[in-house]
Short mmCIF file of C-alpha atoms in Angstrom, two decimals:
data_model
loop_
_atom_site.label_atom_id
_atom_site.label_comp_id
_atom_site.label_asym_id
_atom_site.label_seq_id
_atom_site.Cartn_x
_atom_site.Cartn_y
_atom_site.Cartn_z
CA MET A 1 6.22 -33.19 25.70
CA ALA A 2 8.88 -30.66 24.67
CA LEU A 3 10.56 -33.51 22.77
CA ALA A 4 7.43 -34.54 20.88
CA GLY A 5 6.91 -30.85 20.12
CA ALA A 6 10.40 -30.65 18.70
CA ALA A 7 10.10 -33.82 16.71
CA THR A 8 8.87 -34.06 13.09
CA LEU A 9 5.68 -36.33 12.10
CA ALA A 10 7.84 -38.92 10.61
CA GLU A 11 9.81 -39.16 13.69
CA LEU A 12 6.85 -39.45 16.05
CA ARG A 13 5.31 -42.14 13.81
CA ALA A 14 8.70 -43.95 14.03
CA ALA A 15 8.69 -43.49 17.70
CA LEU A 16 5.28 -45.24 18.05
CA SER A 17 6.30 -48.09 15.86
CA ASP A 18 9.72 -48.44 17.69
CA ALA A 19 7.93 -48.61 20.98
CA GLY A 20 5.63 -51.36 19.46
CA LEU A 21 2.53 -49.31 20.70
CA PRO A 22 -0.78 -49.03 18.64
CA ASP A 23 -1.97 -45.57 17.32
CA ARG A 24 -5.63 -46.45 18.03
CA ALA A 25 -7.04 -43.79 20.12
CA GLU A 26 -10.37 -41.95 20.59
CA ASP A 27 -10.48 -38.09 20.32
CA LEU A 28 -11.16 -36.23 23.40
CA ARG A 29 -10.25 -33.04 21.68
CA ALA A 30 -9.86 -33.29 17.69
CA PRO A 31 -6.79 -31.67 16.58
CA GLU A 32 -7.23 -27.84 16.40
CA THR A 33 -5.02 -25.08 15.34
CA GLY A 34 -5.25 -21.68 17.20
CA LEU A 35 -3.32 -18.98 18.55
CA VAL A 36 -1.45 -18.37 21.71
CA MET A 37 -0.35 -14.76 22.53
CA THR A 38 3.54 -14.65 23.03
CA ARG A 39 4.32 -12.46 25.81
CA GLY A 40 7.76 -10.65 26.85
CA ARG A 41 8.67 -8.68 29.61
CA ILE A 42 9.52 -4.68 29.45
CA GLY A 43 13.32 -4.70 30.04
CA GLY A 44 13.40 -8.49 29.68
CA ASP A 45 12.47 -8.79 33.49
CA GLY A 46 9.69 -6.18 34.07
CA ARG A 47 6.04 -5.97 33.51
CA ALA A 48 4.54 -8.40 30.75
CA PHE A 49 3.66 -7.22 27.40
CA ASN A 50 2.20 -8.78 24.11
CA LEU A 51 4.78 -9.40 21.67
CA GLY A 52 2.76 -11.17 18.90
CA GLU A 53 0.78 -14.40 18.34
CA ALA A 54 1.98 -17.84 17.44
CA THR A 55 0.16 -20.59 15.65
CA VAL A 56 -0.28 -23.64 18.08
CA THR A 57 -2.03 -26.93 17.56
CA ARG A 58 -3.59 -29.03 20.28
CA ALA A 59 -4.92 -32.45 20.69
CA ALA A 60 -6.15 -34.58 23.34
CA VAL A 61 -6.89 -38.35 23.02
CA ARG A 62 -7.93 -41.48 25.22
CA LEU A 63 -6.52 -44.83 24.62
CA PRO A 64 -8.84 -47.98 24.79
CA GLY A 65 -7.19 -48.64 28.15
CA GLY A 66 -8.60 -45.45 29.51
CA GLU A 67 -5.10 -43.50 29.54
CA THR A 68 -5.54 -39.87 28.39
CA GLY A 69 -2.74 -37.81 26.60
CA PHE A 70 -2.62 -34.34 25.21
CA ALA A 71 -0.40 -32.21 22.90
CA TYR A 72 0.17 -28.50 22.60
CA HIS A 73 2.76 -27.52 19.83
CA LEU A 74 3.79 -24.47 17.89
CA GLY A 75 2.62 -24.78 14.29
CA ARG A 76 -0.31 -26.05 12.45
CA ASP A 77 0.54 -29.84 12.03
CA ARG A 78 -2.66 -31.60 13.32
CA PRO A 79 -1.84 -35.13 12.58
CA LYS A 80 1.51 -34.65 14.52
CA ALA A 81 -0.39 -33.26 17.52
CA ARG A 82 -2.68 -36.13 17.72
CA LEU A 83 0.23 -38.48 17.36
CA ALA A 84 2.20 -36.73 20.23
CA ALA A 85 -0.98 -37.00 22.33
CA ILE A 86 -1.23 -40.76 21.71
CA LEU A 87 2.54 -40.97 22.63
CA ASP A 88 1.85 -38.87 25.84
CA ALA A 89 -1.22 -41.27 26.76
CA HIS A 90 0.98 -44.30 26.48
CA TRP A 91 3.68 -42.41 28.42
CA GLN A 92 0.87 -42.13 31.26
CA ASN A 93 1.03 -45.84 31.55
CA PRO A 94 3.92 -46.81 33.45
CA ALA A 95 4.31 -50.08 31.97
CA HIS A 96 4.83 -48.28 28.58
CA ARG A 97 6.83 -45.37 29.75
CA PRO A 98 10.41 -46.81 29.31
CA ALA A 99 9.37 -47.87 25.73
CA VAL A 100 8.03 -44.30 25.06
CA GLU A 101 11.07 -42.69 26.37
CA ALA A 102 13.45 -45.10 24.66
CA ALA A 103 11.69 -44.62 21.20
CA LEU A 104 11.91 -40.80 21.61
CA GLY A 105 15.48 -40.96 22.56
CA ALA A 106 16.44 -40.61 18.78
CA VAL A 107 14.63 -37.28 18.87
CA ALA A 108 16.35 -36.18 22.01
CA ASP A 109 19.74 -37.13 20.53
CA ARG A 110 19.04 -35.00 17.50
CA ARG A 111 17.69 -32.09 19.36
CA ALA A 112 20.76 -32.04 21.74
CA GLY A 113 23.16 -32.49 18.77
CA ALA A 114 21.68 -29.41 17.00
CA ALA A 115 21.75 -27.31 20.16
CA ARG A 116 25.48 -28.32 20.53
CA ALA A 117 26.29 -27.74 17.17
CA ARG A 118 24.49 -24.11 17.20
CA ALA A 119 26.52 -23.38 20.42
CA ARG A 120 29.96 -24.47 18.90
CA ARG A 121 29.17 -22.32 15.76
CA ALA A 122 28.23 -19.21 18.01
CA ALA A 123 31.36 -20.10 20.23
CA ALA A 124 33.47 -19.72 17.09
CA THR A 125 32.31 -16.13 16.70
CA ARG A 126 33.02 -15.01 20.22
CA VAL A 127 35.29 -11.94 20.04
CA ASN A 128 37.45 -9.91 22.34
CA PHE A 129 37.75 -6.32 21.42
CA PHE A 130 40.69 -4.37 22.44
CA THR A 131 40.34 -0.66 23.14
CA LEU A 132 43.08 1.05 21.36
CA VAL A 133 44.83 4.25 22.66
CA ARG A 134 43.95 7.03 20.26
CA GLY A 135 47.10 8.88 18.53
CA GLU A 136 45.90 12.17 19.66
CA ASP A 137 45.73 11.51 23.36
CA MET B 8 -15.66 8.94 0.68
CA TYR B 9 -16.16 5.57 -1.12
CA VAL B 10 -19.22 4.51 -2.60
CA ALA B 11 -19.92 0.84 -3.52
CA VAL B 12 -19.67 -0.02 -7.17
CA LYS B 13 -21.02 -3.15 -8.86
CA GLY B 14 -19.91 -5.05 -12.03
CA GLY B 15 -16.57 -6.13 -13.42
CA GLU B 16 -16.58 -9.72 -12.36
CA ALA B 17 -15.01 -10.95 -15.31
CA ALA B 18 -12.27 -8.38 -15.45
CA ILE B 19 -11.46 -8.98 -11.66
CA ASP B 20 -11.21 -12.67 -12.33
CA ASN B 21 -8.99 -12.19 -15.29
CA ALA B 22 -6.84 -9.51 -13.38
CA HIS B 23 -6.30 -12.19 -10.54
CA ARG B 24 -5.40 -15.02 -13.31
CA LEU B 25 -2.95 -12.32 -14.75
CA LEU B 26 -1.55 -11.86 -11.22
CA ALA B 27 -0.96 -15.53 -10.77
CA GLU B 28 0.88 -15.79 -14.02
CA ARG B 29 3.17 -12.84 -13.01
CA ARG B 30 3.64 -14.25 -9.75
CA ARG B 31 5.03 -17.26 -11.34
CA GLY B 32 7.35 -15.35 -13.78
CA ASP B 33 9.21 -17.13 -16.65
CA PRO B 34 7.96 -20.90 -16.51
CA ALA B 35 11.33 -21.71 -17.77
CA VAL B 36 12.72 -20.80 -14.43
CA PRO B 37 12.04 -23.48 -11.64
CA GLU B 38 9.24 -22.45 -9.36
CA LEU B 39 10.00 -21.53 -5.65
CA THR B 40 9.07 -23.74 -3.00
CA VAL B 41 7.85 -22.43 0.39
CA ALA B 42 10.66 -24.44 2.08
CA GLN B 43 13.26 -22.38 -0.01
CA ILE B 44 11.68 -18.98 0.98
CA ARG B 45 11.43 -20.07 4.39
CA GLU B 46 15.26 -21.23 4.59
CA GLN B 47 16.88 -18.70 2.12
CA MET B 48 14.92 -15.51 2.53
CA SER B 49 14.81 -15.91 6.46
CA LEU B 50 15.29 -12.46 7.33
CA LEU B 51 12.20 -11.50 5.07
CA VAL B 52 10.33 -14.33 6.56
CA ASP B 53 11.26 -12.94 10.14
CA ARG B 54 10.06 -9.48 9.07
CA VAL B 55 6.84 -10.76 7.85
CA MET B 56 6.15 -12.63 11.20
CA ALA B 57 7.25 -9.62 13.19
CA GLU B 58 4.96 -7.13 11.21
CA GLY B 59 2.17 -9.69 10.90
CA SER B 60 2.45 -10.25 14.57
CA LEU B 61 2.42 -13.99 14.00
CA TYR B 62 4.97 -16.43 14.58
CA ASP B 63 4.72 -19.17 11.98
CA PRO B 64 7.83 -19.40 9.60
CA ASP B 65 5.93 -21.71 7.00
CA LEU B 66 2.89 -19.29 6.77
CA ALA B 67 4.82 -16.26 6.33
CA ALA B 68 7.02 -17.87 3.60
CA LEU B 69 3.66 -18.84 1.87
CA ALA B 70 2.27 -15.40 2.22
CA LEU B 71 5.29 -14.01 0.76
CA LYS B 72 5.31 -16.35 -2.18
CA GLN B 73 1.50 -15.20 -2.89
CA ALA B 74 2.46 -11.72 -2.23
CA ARG B 75 5.15 -11.82 -5.05
CA GLY B 76 7.47 -10.85 -2.14
CA ASP B 77 5.65 -7.69 -1.25
CA VAL B 78 6.27 -7.19 2.53
CA VAL B 79 2.94 -5.28 3.48
CA GLU B 80 0.80 -7.66 1.23
CA ALA B 81 2.30 -10.68 2.89
CA VAL B 82 1.45 -8.88 6.34
CA PHE B 83 -1.92 -8.49 5.25
CA LEU B 84 -2.49 -12.02 4.33
CA VAL B 85 -0.93 -13.03 7.72
CA ARG B 86 -3.08 -10.71 9.69
CA ALA B 87 -6.12 -11.92 7.68
CA TYR B 88 -5.42 -15.49 8.34
CA ARG B 89 -4.91 -15.07 12.29
CA THR B 90 -8.48 -13.68 12.38
CA THR B 91 -9.93 -17.01 11.30
CA LEU B 92 -8.23 -18.83 14.28
CA PRO B 93 -9.46 -19.12 18.03
CA ARG B 94 -7.19 -17.89 20.69
CA PHE B 95 -6.21 -20.35 23.24
CA GLY B 96 -4.56 -17.91 25.69
CA ALA B 97 -1.49 -16.05 26.38
CA SER B 98 1.98 -17.53 26.93
CA VAL B 99 3.97 -17.14 30.18
CA PRO B 100 6.08 -14.38 29.55
CA VAL B 101 9.38 -15.48 27.71
CA GLU B 102 12.64 -15.61 29.56
CA THR B 103 15.09 -13.90 27.41
CA GLY B 104 17.90 -14.11 30.08
CA ALA B 105 17.86 -17.98 29.37
CA MET B 106 18.07 -17.49 25.50
CA ALA B 107 20.27 -20.13 23.53
CA VAL B 108 22.21 -17.17 22.09
CA ASP B 109 23.41 -17.13 18.58
CA ARG B 110 24.66 -13.69 18.68
CA ARG B 111 25.12 -11.18 21.67
CA VAL B 112 27.09 -7.87 21.57
CA SER B 113 27.21 -4.95 23.84
CA ALA B 114 28.58 -1.47 22.92
CA THR B 115 28.94 -0.64 26.59
CA PHE B 116 30.82 -3.47 28.00
CA LYS B 117 33.91 -5.26 26.36
CA ASP B 118 34.11 -8.08 29.02
CA MET B 119 30.99 -9.76 30.24
CA PRO B 120 29.89 -13.09 31.32
CA GLY B 121 29.24 -15.15 28.11
CA GLY B 122 31.19 -12.81 26.16
CA GLN B 123 30.61 -10.87 22.97
CA VAL B 124 29.43 -13.16 20.26
CA LEU B 125 29.21 -12.00 16.76
CA GLY B 126 27.01 -14.88 15.48
CA PRO B 127 25.53 -14.68 11.84
CA THR B 128 25.93 -10.90 11.18
CA PHE B 129 26.51 -8.53 8.21
CA ASP B 130 28.43 -6.47 10.44
CA TYR B 131 32.07 -6.19 9.41
CA THR B 132 31.30 -7.46 6.04
CA HIS B 133 32.56 -5.38 2.96
CA ARG B 134 29.14 -4.95 1.44
CA LEU B 135 30.70 -5.99 -2.00
CA ILE B 136 28.30 -7.97 -4.35
CA ASP B 137 29.40 -11.53 -4.16
CA PHE B 138 29.18 -12.71 -7.73
CA ALA B 139 29.88 -16.31 -6.64
CA LEU B 140 26.50 -16.50 -5.15
CA ALA B 141 25.04 -16.16 -8.63
CA ALA B 142 26.47 -19.62 -9.31
CA ALA B 143 25.36 -22.61 -7.52
CA GLY B 144 27.56 -23.88 -4.82
CA GLU B 145 27.67 -24.98 -1.12
CA PRO B 146 29.45 -22.45 1.31
CA GLU B 147 32.31 -23.78 3.45
CA PRO B 148 30.91 -25.29 6.56
CA ALA B 149 30.82 -22.69 9.58
CA ALA B 150 33.66 -22.91 11.95
CA GLU B 151 33.24 -24.56 15.29
CA ALA B 152 34.93 -23.84 18.84
CA GLU B 153 34.19 -25.37 22.14
CA PRO B 154 31.83 -23.14 24.11
CA GLY B 155 33.53 -21.46 26.97
CA PRO B 156 32.81 -22.48 30.60
CA ASP B 157 30.46 -19.12 30.79
CA ALA B 158 28.87 -19.75 27.43
CA ALA B 159 25.72 -21.00 28.87
CA LEU B 160 25.44 -18.16 31.23
CA CYS B 161 24.44 -14.94 29.56
CA PRO B 162 23.18 -12.66 32.00
CA ARG B 163 21.54 -9.56 30.48
CA VAL B 164 24.03 -6.70 30.60
CA THR B 165 21.14 -4.67 32.20
CA ASP B 166 21.06 -6.94 35.10
CA ILE B 167 24.83 -6.49 35.70
CA LEU B 168 24.45 -2.54 35.44
CA GLY B 169 21.23 -2.79 37.46
CA GLN B 170 22.74 -4.31 40.39
CA ALA B 171 24.83 -1.20 41.19
CA GLY B 172 21.87 0.92 40.96
CA LEU B 173 23.38 2.81 37.99
CA LEU B 174 20.51 1.91 35.78
CA GLU B 175 16.80 2.14 36.52
CA ALA B 176 14.92 -1.12 37.23
CA SER B 177 12.29 -2.42 34.84
CA PRO B 178 8.73 -1.73 35.54
CA PRO B 179 7.87 -4.19 38.15
CA GLU B 180 5.08 -6.80 37.53
CA ALA B 181 1.93 -5.58 39.09
CA GLY B 182 -0.50 -8.52 38.04
CA ALA B 183 -2.51 -6.10 36.10
CA PRO B 184 -4.44 -7.18 32.90
CA VAL B 185 -1.86 -6.92 29.95
CA GLY B 186 -3.35 -4.50 27.37
CA ASP B 187 -3.81 -6.02 24.03
CA LEU B 188 -4.39 -3.61 20.98
CA THR B 189 -5.95 -6.54 18.87
CA ARG B 190 -8.85 -6.81 21.55
CA GLU B 191 -9.33 -3.09 22.66
CA ALA B 192 -8.87 0.11 20.72
CA VAL B 193 -5.68 2.14 21.96
CA ASP B 194 -6.66 4.73 24.54
CA PHE B 195 -4.12 7.97 24.81
CA PRO B 196 -1.87 8.03 26.82
CA ALA B 197 -1.28 4.43 26.21
CA ASP B 198 0.48 2.11 28.51
CA ARG B 199 4.04 1.09 28.00
CA ALA B 200 2.88 -2.28 27.26
CA VAL B 201 0.50 -1.35 24.57
CA ARG B 202 3.24 0.79 22.90
CA LEU B 203 5.67 -1.86 22.85
CA GLN B 204 3.04 -4.31 21.42
CA ALA B 205 2.34 -1.65 18.59
CA LEU B 206 6.12 -1.21 18.00
CA ALA B 207 6.94 -4.75 17.73
CA ARG B 208 4.24 -5.11 14.95
CA GLY B 209 5.05 -1.68 13.51
CA ASP B 210 6.32 -1.12 10.11
CA GLU B 211 10.29 -1.41 10.21
CA GLY B 212 10.65 1.59 7.79
CA PHE B 213 8.71 3.87 9.82
CA VAL B 214 10.12 2.81 13.44
CA LEU B 215 13.69 2.87 11.94
CA ALA B 216 12.94 6.26 10.51
CA LEU B 217 11.37 7.80 13.94
CA GLY B 218 14.63 6.00 15.84
CA TYR B 219 17.01 7.90 13.46
CA SER B 220 15.08 11.09 13.91
CA THR B 221 15.70 10.85 17.73
CA GLN B 222 19.45 10.52 16.96
CA ARG B 223 19.48 13.56 14.78
CA GLY B 224 18.02 15.79 17.42
CA TYR B 225 14.16 15.47 17.10
CA GLY B 226 13.97 14.49 20.84
CA ARG B 227 17.49 13.22 21.66
CA THR B 228 17.98 10.36 24.24
CA HIS B 229 21.69 9.76 24.13
CA PRO B 230 21.41 6.05 23.60
CA PHE B 231 23.93 3.36 23.84
CA VAL B 232 23.35 -0.38 22.91
CA GLY B 233 23.65 -2.01 26.36
CA GLU B 234 22.92 -5.32 24.58
CA ILE B 235 21.64 -6.93 21.72
CA ARG B 236 20.99 -10.75 21.72
CA CYS B 237 19.49 -13.14 19.07
CA GLY B 238 18.64 -16.79 19.70
CA THR B 239 15.80 -19.08 20.67
CA VAL B 240 13.78 -19.18 23.77
CA ALA B 241 11.28 -21.68 24.96
CA VAL B 242 7.97 -20.54 25.10
CA GLU B 243 5.50 -21.98 27.82
CA PHE B 244 1.79 -21.90 28.03
CA VAL B 245 -0.69 -23.02 30.72
CA PRO B 246 -3.84 -24.32 29.23
CA GLU B 247 -6.80 -23.81 31.49
CA GLU B 248 -7.90 -27.34 31.47
CA LEU B 249 -4.52 -28.37 32.57
CA GLY B 250 -3.72 -25.73 34.93
CA PHE B 251 0.22 -26.41 34.62
CA SER B 252 2.57 -24.98 32.12
CA VAL B 253 3.57 -26.97 29.14
CA PRO B 254 6.30 -26.22 26.50
CA LEU B 255 4.97 -25.19 23.23
CA GLY B 256 8.53 -24.98 21.50
CA ASP B 257 11.38 -22.54 20.75
CA VAL B 258 10.94 -19.31 19.11
CA PRO B 259 13.84 -17.17 17.68
CA LEU B 260 13.83 -13.64 19.14
CA THR B 261 15.95 -10.51 19.09
CA GLU B 262 16.22 -8.29 21.97
CA CYS B 263 17.81 -4.90 22.31
CA GLN B 264 18.43 -3.13 25.62
CA MET B 265 19.22 0.35 24.88
CA VAL B 266 20.87 2.50 27.76
CA ASN B 267 20.21 6.19 27.82
CA GLN B 268 20.97 9.31 29.38
CA PHE B 269 20.32 9.91 33.02
CA HIS B 270 17.49 10.83 34.98
CA GLY B 271 16.97 11.37 38.62
CA SER B 272 14.85 13.27 41.13
CA GLY B 273 15.00 14.21 44.70
CA ASP B 274 14.19 10.78 45.74
CA VAL B 275 16.33 8.75 43.13
CA PRO B 276 19.87 9.72 42.40
CA PRO B 277 20.88 9.92 38.75
CA GLN B 278 20.94 6.75 36.85
CA PHE B 279 20.71 5.69 33.24
CA THR B 280 17.26 5.09 31.72
CA ARG B 281 16.28 2.49 29.45
CA GLY B 282 14.42 1.55 26.19
CA TYR B 283 13.53 -1.89 25.17
CA GLY B 284 12.88 -3.74 21.97
CA LEU B 285 11.92 -7.19 21.34
CA VAL B 286 11.00 -8.83 17.90
CA PHE B 287 10.34 -12.38 16.38
CA GLY B 288 13.38 -13.71 14.53
CA GLN B 289 16.51 -12.26 13.64
CA GLY B 290 15.52 -8.68 13.51
CA GLU B 291 18.16 -6.57 14.89
CA ARG B 292 17.60 -3.14 13.07
CA LYS B 293 13.87 -3.35 13.97
CA ALA B 294 14.63 -4.16 17.71
CA MET B 295 17.23 -1.50 17.91
CA ALA B 296 14.78 1.18 16.37
CA MET B 297 12.00 -0.04 18.64
CA ALA B 298 14.22 0.47 21.79
CA LEU B 299 15.07 4.09 20.76
CA VAL B 300 11.44 4.84 20.11
CA ASP B 301 10.37 3.08 23.37
CA ARG B 302 12.57 5.18 25.14
CA SER B 303 11.54 8.61 23.50
CA LEU B 304 7.99 7.72 23.93
CA ARG B 305 8.63 7.73 27.84
CA ALA B 306 9.48 11.40 27.68
CA SER B 307 6.58 12.78 29.65
CA GLU B 308 6.98 9.86 32.10
CA LEU B 309 10.64 11.09 32.69
CA GLY B 310 9.63 14.78 32.71
CA GLU B 311 11.04 15.65 29.59
CA ALA B 312 9.65 18.27 27.17
CA VAL B 313 7.57 16.53 24.46
CA GLY B 314 7.77 18.16 21.03
CA ALA B 315 9.32 15.81 18.57
CA PRO B 316 7.27 13.37 16.40
CA ALA B 317 9.08 10.15 18.16
CA GLN B 318 7.82 11.53 21.69
CA ASP B 319 4.39 11.90 20.42
CA GLN B 320 2.51 8.67 21.42
CA GLU B 321 -0.53 9.20 19.25
CA PHE B 322 1.43 10.25 16.38
CA VAL B 323 3.68 7.14 16.69
CA LEU B 324 0.96 4.63 17.42
CA ALA B 325 -1.63 5.71 15.04
CA HIS B 326 0.86 5.72 12.18
CA CYS B 327 3.36 2.84 12.83
CA ASP B 328 1.05 -0.16 11.39
CA SER B 329 1.79 -0.83 7.93
CA LEU B 330 -1.22 -2.57 7.35
CA GLN B 331 -3.46 0.38 8.62
CA ALA B 332 -1.21 2.87 6.61
CA THR B 333 -1.52 1.07 3.34
CA GLY B 334 -5.18 0.50 3.94
CA PHE B 335 -5.87 4.01 4.27
CA VAL B 336 -3.54 5.08 1.43
CA GLU B 337 -4.33 2.39 -1.06
CA HIS B 338 -8.27 2.76 -0.67
CA LEU B 339 -7.86 6.15 -2.70
CA LYS B 340 -7.48 4.05 -5.89
CA LEU B 341 -10.90 2.44 -5.50
CA PRO B 342 -13.60 4.15 -7.44
CA HIS B 343 -14.38 7.47 -5.82
CA TYR B 344 -16.68 8.57 -8.79
CA VAL B 345 -19.68 9.75 -6.79
CA ASP B 346 -17.35 11.51 -4.35
CA PHE B 347 -15.21 13.14 -7.24
CA GLN B 348 -18.45 14.19 -9.19
CA ALA B 349 -19.53 16.34 -6.18
CA GLU B 350 -15.99 18.14 -5.86
CA LEU B 351 -16.05 18.54 -9.67
CA GLU B 352 -19.54 20.45 -9.53
CA LEU B 353 -18.04 22.46 -6.52
CA VAL B 354 -15.04 23.45 -8.51
CA ARG B 355 -16.98 24.27 -11.58
CA ARG B 356 -19.27 26.40 -9.70
CA LEU B 357 -16.44 28.03 -7.94
CA ARG B 358 -14.77 28.87 -11.25
CA ALA B 359 -17.97 30.21 -12.58
CA GLU B 360 -18.20 32.75 -9.44
CA HIS B 361 -14.68 33.60 -9.92
CA ALA B 362 -15.00 34.36 -13.62
CA ALA B 363 -18.19 36.32 -12.73
CA ALA B 364 -16.25 38.46 -10.14
CA ARG B 365 -13.54 38.91 -12.34
CA ALA B 366 -15.55 40.31 -15.09
CA GLN B 367 -17.29 42.59 -12.85
CA GLY B 368 -14.02 43.62 -10.94
CA ASP B 369 -12.09 43.94 -14.25
CA ALA B 370 -14.56 46.23 -15.89
CA PRO B 371 -13.71 49.57 -13.95
CA ILE B 372 -9.88 48.84 -14.53
CA ARG B 373 -10.34 48.69 -18.48
CA GLU B 374 -12.29 51.68 -18.19
CA ALA B 375 -9.66 53.62 -16.23
CA ALA B 376 -7.15 52.37 -18.89
CA GLU B 377 -9.20 53.70 -21.74
#
């Protein structure tokens, strides 16, 4: 689910075709864009407060075989949410689960690579400040 | 008072066509794409998301394009758009302690687990115009280094200081409903959660000026930056129909923990007090200003005298919203003909009365002079 959310529409299309799975499904809930109020906590760890909303798109589908799947993602990409719900529904079928996971492997790799690169760039800016003795002291 | 007017449809249509042409600028210059604005004007996009109170970088970038780069107009567009959407619910509160940190600095502690990470900052630049940017060309790639063993562990500095009891604890979760100013009008005195919501979407310039005023003595709070962190956090949501939490994706945030002068009472020994700032995107100035104003708005809670503008809840919350402010200021340019006509009548009558009084009053003086 997190992987599908981080994937692009093209990546999800590729994943479905790599897994050799059909994209035929019935809409249980047609893709719909709405808002989720993002909350923070006072002081980072205290009482909740409303920070601001985010656009979120959701979809729910049923496969001809009866498996159901859903998706909730940041953003407004309705085709992507529907495709993610289809992948989720296929994943519910134990026979298809390994194929779905393998097909999403490329997204997982890209995501892990991006996170690693980001952490490495941040690490290069880590600094040690020295407190100097002031002349007048 | 504004009285409705009719007419002018053709002129209005033509004005909007002219606006579209001016928005485009010189057609010999390539048109900006939304992706270019999103990627290369990212701090401006972040500001529109923060003040528009809606996380959606593509939408904010498009609003900026439509608004010719006018922040308040872009905020207006984003706020108007959000009213067209249903609300699915509220997220699980984000865990900023688990942030994938791009930047994290403390002005109070040199050495802390996770270290000081400068990240992509304007700090320590020389603020000299870089004419090389006027020419096309890619920058050299960012340096990389192996993250230290503690890099993934970035406890909030306030958690470290809090353990020793030197810092007041955050107000504990009581399970009470979370006030939402987009749903209910703000009542005064306003709850701290509502104040933070208002400040998070407040105009950066206004909040900055108020924060600055507290430093200059209008409600002094003796602040230190305990910590500023920028990075991404995972947002989770529990859909009603599922009953378990699902990850929606990652959102970039900036958090500021301000540590302020002590407060104590008969029951509690003296300890540092706190102000808190949290905004969408990389918005360090805004998060810092928000934390300063959050702390100053706690004046009466902490038994301090309330006198300065930044300590006055009603003054701050009623004026910090750029959209509300611009709405009331800018409505003045709409036709006020009827209203003004009445004022005109009044001032003519007053002038006539004044002239009559003068003519009467002046007569004896003239006589005396004669």
